[in-house]
mmCIF file of C-alpha atoms in Angstrom:
data_model
loop_
_atom_site.group_PDB
_atom_site.id
_atom_site.type_symbol
_atom_site.label_atom_id
_atom_site.label_comp_id
_atom_site.label_asym_id
_atom_site.label_seq_id
_atom_site.Cartn_x
_atom_site.Cartn_y
_atom_site.Cartn_z
ATOM 1 C CA UNK A 17 -54.509 -41.775 69.166
ATOM 2 C CA UNK A 18 -53.386 -43.923 72.040
ATOM 3 C CA UNK A 19 -55.320 -46.618 73.820
ATOM 4 C CA UNK A 20 -55.291 -45.173 77.320
ATOM 5 C CA UNK A 21 -55.871 -48.616 78.806
ATOM 6 C CA UNK A 22 -53.068 -50.378 76.948
ATOM 7 C CA UNK A 23 -50.122 -52.204 78.485
ATOM 8 C CA UNK A 24 -47.667 -49.323 78.144
ATOM 9 C CA UNK A 25 -49.806 -46.865 80.068
ATOM 10 C CA UNK A 26 -51.647 -48.979 82.638
ATOM 11 C CA UNK A 27 -50.302 -48.451 86.128
ATOM 12 C CA UNK A 28 -52.026 -51.418 87.704
ATOM 13 C CA UNK A 29 -50.904 -54.178 85.344
ATOM 14 C CA UNK A 30 -50.314 -57.112 87.643
ATOM 15 C CA UNK A 31 -48.363 -60.182 86.685
ATOM 16 C CA UNK A 32 -45.802 -62.770 87.567
ATOM 17 C CA UNK A 33 -42.974 -60.360 86.802
ATOM 18 C CA UNK A 34 -40.733 -61.888 89.420
ATOM 19 C CA UNK A 35 -40.882 -65.361 87.905
ATOM 20 C CA UNK A 36 -37.572 -66.713 86.751
ATOM 21 C CA UNK A 37 -38.524 -69.824 84.798
ATOM 22 C CA UNK A 38 -38.697 -69.039 81.081
ATOM 23 C CA UNK A 39 -39.136 -72.217 79.098
ATOM 24 C CA UNK A 40 -40.487 -73.377 75.753
ATOM 25 C CA UNK A 41 -39.271 -70.270 73.947
ATOM 26 C CA UNK A 42 -39.785 -70.621 70.201
ATOM 27 C CA UNK A 43 -37.125 -69.761 67.620
ATOM 28 C CA UNK A 44 -36.699 -66.021 67.139
ATOM 29 C CA UNK A 45 -37.745 -64.599 63.773
ATOM 30 C CA UNK A 46 -36.752 -61.125 62.563
ATOM 31 C CA UNK A 47 -39.133 -59.112 60.415
ATOM 32 C CA UNK A 48 -39.022 -55.857 58.510
ATOM 33 C CA UNK A 49 -41.838 -53.512 57.595
ATOM 34 C CA UNK A 50 -43.145 -53.666 54.051
ATOM 35 C CA UNK A 51 -41.632 -50.362 52.954
ATOM 36 C CA UNK A 52 -38.262 -49.185 51.686
ATOM 37 C CA UNK A 53 -38.402 -45.751 53.307
ATOM 38 C CA UNK A 54 -37.575 -45.603 57.025
ATOM 39 C CA UNK A 55 -40.642 -44.503 58.964
ATOM 40 C CA UNK A 56 -42.601 -43.684 55.814
ATOM 41 C CA UNK A 57 -45.278 -46.292 56.395
ATOM 42 C CA UNK A 58 -46.573 -48.718 53.832
ATOM 43 C CA UNK A 59 -50.019 -49.166 52.383
ATOM 44 C CA UNK A 60 -52.843 -49.461 54.883
ATOM 45 C CA UNK A 61 -52.604 -52.828 56.554
ATOM 46 C CA UNK A 62 -49.188 -53.582 55.023
ATOM 47 C CA UNK A 63 -47.997 -56.890 56.489
ATOM 48 C CA UNK A 64 -44.837 -57.582 58.391
ATOM 49 C CA UNK A 65 -42.525 -59.703 56.235
ATOM 50 C CA UNK A 66 -40.822 -62.561 58.111
ATOM 51 C CA UNK A 67 -37.461 -63.918 57.019
ATOM 52 C CA UNK A 68 -36.676 -67.637 57.094
ATOM 53 C CA UNK A 69 -35.238 -68.802 60.422
ATOM 54 C CA UNK A 70 -31.446 -68.820 60.556
ATOM 55 C CA UNK A 71 -29.132 -71.282 62.318
ATOM 56 C CA UNK A 72 -28.828 -70.303 65.957
ATOM 57 C CA UNK A 73 -32.253 -68.620 66.238
ATOM 58 C CA UNK A 74 -33.526 -71.097 68.822
ATOM 59 C CA UNK A 75 -30.414 -70.778 70.979
ATOM 60 C CA UNK A 76 -30.593 -66.992 70.690
ATOM 61 C CA UNK A 77 -34.187 -66.961 71.907
ATOM 62 C CA UNK A 78 -33.302 -69.250 74.795
ATOM 63 C CA UNK A 79 -30.337 -67.048 75.677
ATOM 64 C CA UNK A 80 -32.493 -63.913 75.771
ATOM 65 C CA UNK A 81 -35.143 -65.644 77.874
ATOM 66 C CA UNK A 82 -32.467 -66.561 80.409
ATOM 67 C CA UNK A 83 -31.051 -63.027 80.433
ATOM 68 C CA UNK A 84 -34.469 -61.394 80.876
ATOM 69 C CA UNK A 85 -36.619 -63.815 82.877
ATOM 70 C CA UNK A 86 -39.161 -61.291 84.193
ATOM 71 C CA UNK A 87 -39.926 -60.099 80.665
ATOM 72 C CA UNK A 88 -40.415 -63.666 79.408
ATOM 73 C CA UNK A 89 -42.457 -64.866 82.395
ATOM 74 C CA UNK A 90 -46.223 -65.412 81.973
ATOM 75 C CA UNK A 91 -48.150 -62.326 83.069
ATOM 76 C CA UNK A 92 -51.698 -61.317 83.880
ATOM 77 C CA UNK A 93 -52.737 -57.758 83.001
ATOM 78 C CA UNK A 94 -55.726 -57.219 85.269
ATOM 79 C CA UNK A 95 -56.816 -53.943 83.627
ATOM 80 C CA UNK A 96 -57.743 -55.799 80.411
ATOM 81 C CA UNK A 97 -58.127 -59.318 81.844
ATOM 82 C CA UNK A 98 -55.248 -60.428 79.615
ATOM 83 C CA UNK A 99 -53.023 -63.438 79.964
ATOM 84 C CA UNK A 100 -49.830 -62.201 78.304
ATOM 85 C CA UNK A 101 -46.629 -63.916 77.212
ATOM 86 C CA UNK A 102 -43.604 -62.200 75.659
ATOM 87 C CA UNK A 103 -41.596 -63.843 72.901
ATOM 88 C CA UNK A 104 -38.943 -62.731 70.441
ATOM 89 C CA UNK A 105 -40.978 -64.599 67.807
ATOM 90 C CA UNK A 106 -43.096 -61.946 66.119
ATOM 91 C CA UNK A 107 -46.854 -62.329 65.608
ATOM 92 C CA UNK A 108 -48.684 -62.055 62.290
ATOM 93 C CA UNK A 109 -49.591 -58.509 61.311
ATOM 94 C CA UNK A 110 -53.314 -59.058 61.747
ATOM 95 C CA UNK A 111 -52.875 -59.695 65.487
ATOM 96 C CA UNK A 112 -50.854 -56.529 66.190
ATOM 97 C CA UNK A 113 -53.052 -53.896 67.842
ATOM 98 C CA UNK A 114 -50.439 -51.864 69.721
ATOM 99 C CA UNK A 115 -46.928 -50.694 68.836
ATOM 100 C CA UNK A 116 -44.420 -49.187 71.266
ATOM 101 C CA UNK A 117 -40.853 -48.000 70.864
ATOM 102 C CA UNK A 118 -37.653 -47.670 72.847
ATOM 103 C CA UNK A 119 -36.397 -44.586 71.018
ATOM 104 C CA UNK A 120 -32.687 -43.773 71.248
ATOM 105 C CA UNK A 121 -31.534 -40.229 70.679
ATOM 106 C CA UNK A 122 -28.214 -38.355 70.994
ATOM 107 C CA UNK A 123 -25.852 -39.829 73.560
ATOM 108 C CA UNK A 124 -27.683 -43.181 73.449
ATOM 109 C CA UNK A 125 -30.408 -41.764 75.653
ATOM 110 C CA UNK A 126 -33.918 -43.221 75.817
ATOM 111 C CA UNK A 127 -36.945 -41.030 75.065
ATOM 112 C CA UNK A 128 -39.697 -41.119 77.697
ATOM 113 C CA UNK A 129 -42.988 -39.242 77.966
ATOM 114 C CA UNK A 130 -44.775 -38.016 81.101
ATOM 115 C CA UNK A 131 -48.508 -37.384 81.089
ATOM 116 C CA UNK A 132 -50.683 -35.147 83.234
ATOM 117 C CA UNK A 133 -51.060 -37.972 85.783
ATOM 118 C CA UNK A 134 -47.289 -37.841 86.375
ATOM 119 C CA UNK A 135 -46.963 -41.227 84.678
ATOM 120 C CA UNK A 136 -43.853 -42.046 82.608
ATOM 121 C CA UNK A 137 -44.202 -44.266 79.545
ATOM 122 C CA UNK A 138 -42.634 -45.282 76.238
ATOM 123 C CA UNK A 139 -44.193 -43.604 73.191
ATOM 124 C CA UNK A 140 -46.586 -45.736 71.215
ATOM 125 C CA UNK A 141 -50.197 -46.764 71.124
ATOM 126 C CA UNK A 142 -53.082 -48.369 69.308
ATOM 127 C CA UNK A 143 -53.378 -48.920 65.573
ATOM 128 C CA UNK A 144 -56.318 -47.255 63.896
ATOM 129 C CA UNK A 145 -58.587 -49.181 61.547
ATOM 130 C CA UNK A 146 -56.615 -50.290 58.446
ATOM 131 C CA UNK A 147 -53.479 -48.474 59.669
ATOM 132 C CA UNK A 148 -50.099 -50.065 58.932
ATOM 133 C CA UNK A 149 -47.574 -50.764 61.663
ATOM 134 C CA UNK A 150 -45.160 -48.175 60.234
ATOM 135 C CA UNK A 151 -47.827 -45.496 59.918
ATOM 136 C CA UNK A 152 -49.007 -46.096 63.465
ATOM 137 C CA UNK A 153 -45.474 -45.801 64.824
ATOM 138 C CA UNK A 154 -44.781 -42.574 62.931
ATOM 139 C CA UNK A 155 -48.069 -41.059 64.126
ATOM 140 C CA UNK A 156 -47.667 -42.077 67.760
ATOM 141 C CA UNK A 157 -44.095 -40.765 67.941
ATOM 142 C CA UNK A 158 -45.274 -37.383 66.678
ATOM 143 C CA UNK A 159 -48.350 -37.258 68.910
ATOM 144 C CA UNK A 160 -46.671 -38.287 72.149
ATOM 145 C CA UNK A 161 -42.995 -37.355 71.842
ATOM 146 C CA UNK A 162 -42.682 -34.825 69.019
ATOM 147 C CA UNK A 163 -40.188 -37.274 67.536
ATOM 148 C CA UNK A 164 -39.414 -38.836 64.156
ATOM 149 C CA UNK A 165 -37.631 -41.985 63.083
ATOM 150 C CA UNK A 166 -34.046 -41.766 61.831
ATOM 151 C CA UNK A 167 -34.036 -45.340 60.545
ATOM 152 C CA UNK A 168 -36.107 -48.474 60.333
ATOM 153 C CA UNK A 169 -37.376 -49.854 63.647
ATOM 154 C CA UNK A 170 -35.913 -53.129 64.894
ATOM 155 C CA UNK A 171 -38.538 -55.318 66.499
ATOM 156 C CA UNK A 172 -37.612 -56.753 69.889
ATOM 157 C CA UNK A 173 -40.566 -59.088 70.221
ATOM 158 C CA UNK A 174 -44.196 -59.028 71.236
ATOM 159 C CA UNK A 175 -46.603 -59.890 74.010
ATOM 160 C CA UNK A 176 -49.239 -62.316 72.786
ATOM 161 C CA UNK A 177 -52.378 -61.707 74.821
ATOM 162 C CA UNK A 178 -55.678 -63.505 75.302
ATOM 163 C CA UNK A 179 -58.626 -61.958 77.155
ATOM 164 C CA UNK A 180 -61.890 -63.318 78.476
ATOM 165 C CA UNK A 181 -63.637 -59.989 77.910
ATOM 166 C CA UNK A 182 -66.726 -60.654 75.778
ATOM 167 C CA UNK A 183 -66.042 -57.921 73.198
ATOM 168 C CA UNK A 184 -62.881 -56.347 71.702
ATOM 169 C CA UNK A 185 -61.646 -52.944 72.854
ATOM 170 C CA UNK A 186 -62.485 -51.620 69.374
ATOM 171 C CA UNK A 187 -64.804 -53.317 66.895
ATOM 172 C CA UNK A 188 -62.156 -53.879 64.205
ATOM 173 C CA UNK A 189 -59.567 -55.423 66.525
ATOM 174 C CA UNK A 190 -58.835 -59.145 66.660
ATOM 175 C CA UNK A 191 -60.503 -60.925 69.553
ATOM 176 C CA UNK A 192 -59.930 -62.615 71.978
ATOM 177 C CA UNK A 193 -56.245 -62.806 70.957
ATOM 178 C CA UNK A 194 -54.113 -59.780 70.129
ATOM 179 C CA UNK A 195 -50.475 -58.691 70.306
ATOM 180 C CA UNK A 196 -48.388 -55.773 71.573
ATOM 181 C CA UNK A 197 -45.327 -55.195 69.390
ATOM 182 C CA UNK A 198 -42.146 -53.737 70.922
ATOM 183 C CA UNK A 199 -39.186 -52.285 69.035
ATOM 184 C CA UNK A 200 -36.261 -49.898 69.160
ATOM 185 C CA UNK A 201 -35.043 -47.251 66.733
ATOM 186 C CA UNK A 202 -32.906 -44.137 66.549
ATOM 187 C CA UNK A 203 -35.088 -41.048 66.711
ATOM 188 C CA UNK A 204 -34.852 -37.262 66.727
ATOM 189 C CA UNK A 205 -36.994 -35.189 69.076
ATOM 190 C CA UNK A 206 -37.454 -32.102 66.920
ATOM 191 C CA UNK A 207 -40.906 -30.761 67.810
ATOM 192 C CA UNK A 208 -43.485 -30.915 70.584
ATOM 193 C CA UNK A 209 -46.190 -33.543 71.177
ATOM 194 C CA UNK A 210 -49.373 -32.818 69.234
ATOM 195 C CA UNK A 211 -51.495 -34.159 72.128
ATOM 196 C CA UNK A 212 -54.721 -35.083 70.292
ATOM 197 C CA UNK A 213 -57.843 -34.679 72.401
ATOM 198 C CA UNK A 214 -58.515 -38.422 72.554
ATOM 199 C CA UNK A 215 -55.020 -39.367 73.735
ATOM 200 C CA UNK A 216 -52.792 -38.881 76.758
ATOM 201 C CA UNK A 217 -51.907 -35.291 77.446
ATOM 202 C CA UNK A 218 -48.115 -35.312 77.499
ATOM 203 C CA UNK A 219 -46.602 -32.599 79.657
ATOM 204 C CA UNK A 220 -42.921 -33.562 79.366
ATOM 205 C CA UNK A 221 -40.632 -35.431 76.986
ATOM 206 C CA UNK A 222 -37.256 -36.363 78.422
ATOM 207 C CA UNK A 223 -34.205 -38.179 76.995
ATOM 208 C CA UNK A 224 -32.431 -40.027 79.796
ATOM 209 C CA UNK A 225 -29.718 -42.614 80.293
ATOM 210 C CA UNK A 226 -31.042 -46.211 80.041
ATOM 211 C CA UNK A 227 -30.585 -46.789 83.785
ATOM 212 C CA UNK A 228 -32.665 -43.687 84.521
ATOM 213 C CA UNK A 229 -35.302 -44.811 82.007
ATOM 214 C CA UNK A 230 -35.595 -48.115 83.840
ATOM 215 C CA UNK A 231 -35.904 -46.331 87.173
ATOM 216 C CA UNK A 232 -38.654 -43.992 85.950
ATOM 217 C CA UNK A 233 -40.619 -46.766 84.258
ATOM 218 C CA UNK A 234 -40.471 -49.037 87.294
ATOM 219 C CA UNK A 235 -42.358 -46.415 89.322
ATOM 220 C CA UNK A 236 -45.827 -47.789 88.633
ATOM 221 C CA UNK A 237 -44.852 -50.658 86.339
ATOM 222 C CA UNK A 238 -43.830 -54.268 86.827
ATOM 223 C CA UNK A 239 -40.200 -55.401 86.801
ATOM 224 C CA UNK A 240 -40.319 -56.573 83.190
ATOM 225 C CA UNK A 241 -40.376 -52.948 81.986
ATOM 226 C CA UNK A 242 -36.809 -52.517 83.176
ATOM 227 C CA UNK A 243 -35.823 -55.675 81.329
ATOM 228 C CA UNK A 244 -37.510 -54.412 78.164
ATOM 229 C CA UNK A 245 -35.175 -51.397 78.170
ATOM 230 C CA UNK A 246 -32.213 -53.658 78.918
ATOM 231 C CA UNK A 247 -33.185 -55.947 76.020
ATOM 232 C CA UNK A 248 -33.280 -52.980 73.631
ATOM 233 C CA UNK A 249 -29.841 -51.845 74.799
ATOM 234 C CA UNK A 250 -28.468 -55.388 74.471
ATOM 235 C CA UNK A 251 -29.773 -56.018 70.953
ATOM 236 C CA UNK A 252 -28.822 -52.545 69.760
ATOM 237 C CA UNK A 253 -25.214 -53.320 70.702
ATOM 238 C CA UNK A 254 -25.137 -56.529 68.642
ATOM 239 C CA UNK A 255 -24.377 -56.783 64.918
ATOM 240 C CA UNK A 256 -27.497 -56.972 62.778
#
């Protein structure tokens, strides 16, 4: 089930997406899911496992902030009254409420979904109570894109968000701070969206060139969405 008010699906998320000053970026830290089977999902609530920082992490984070300034700029998401800040440093598992994926399929195309409001978005959504990150990603891909993972996701970074709303969106979620986790992975679109009643009703799944994905996402989204796709393409091209 997808949070229909989350950052990936809101069309009125306002922010300082045109800002170009990205400073004080912390050292990047890679993580892997706590499972040995790609996309299988670990035990409920399985934590993300950080690796020790490596030489060059800080310069890498600074480099990426300079390459993608709109993505790294402070933002305000009016729909949830969130102050949001993206970083390649990943948050602790207990803060992650939402997971979204840049899914690459044949021909290095990006998988996008269109709902019955004619709104394009990246597949992903809200974790259920006691659901692991992996299990959430597998479920959301099936529900929204009819897709499955072909390998482990690679996490791009996360938006750390703080809201002044008095109560959390769901009772079990962290509050007032939470995090949206973004990643990329190779996927196969081999079925149709299951479209649960309490989620978006997807009417089209399309695999498009990255430039086209950026164009479609920028219709109703801030500029940083285009940079998010560009970041996935950039990091996918680098040795891991």
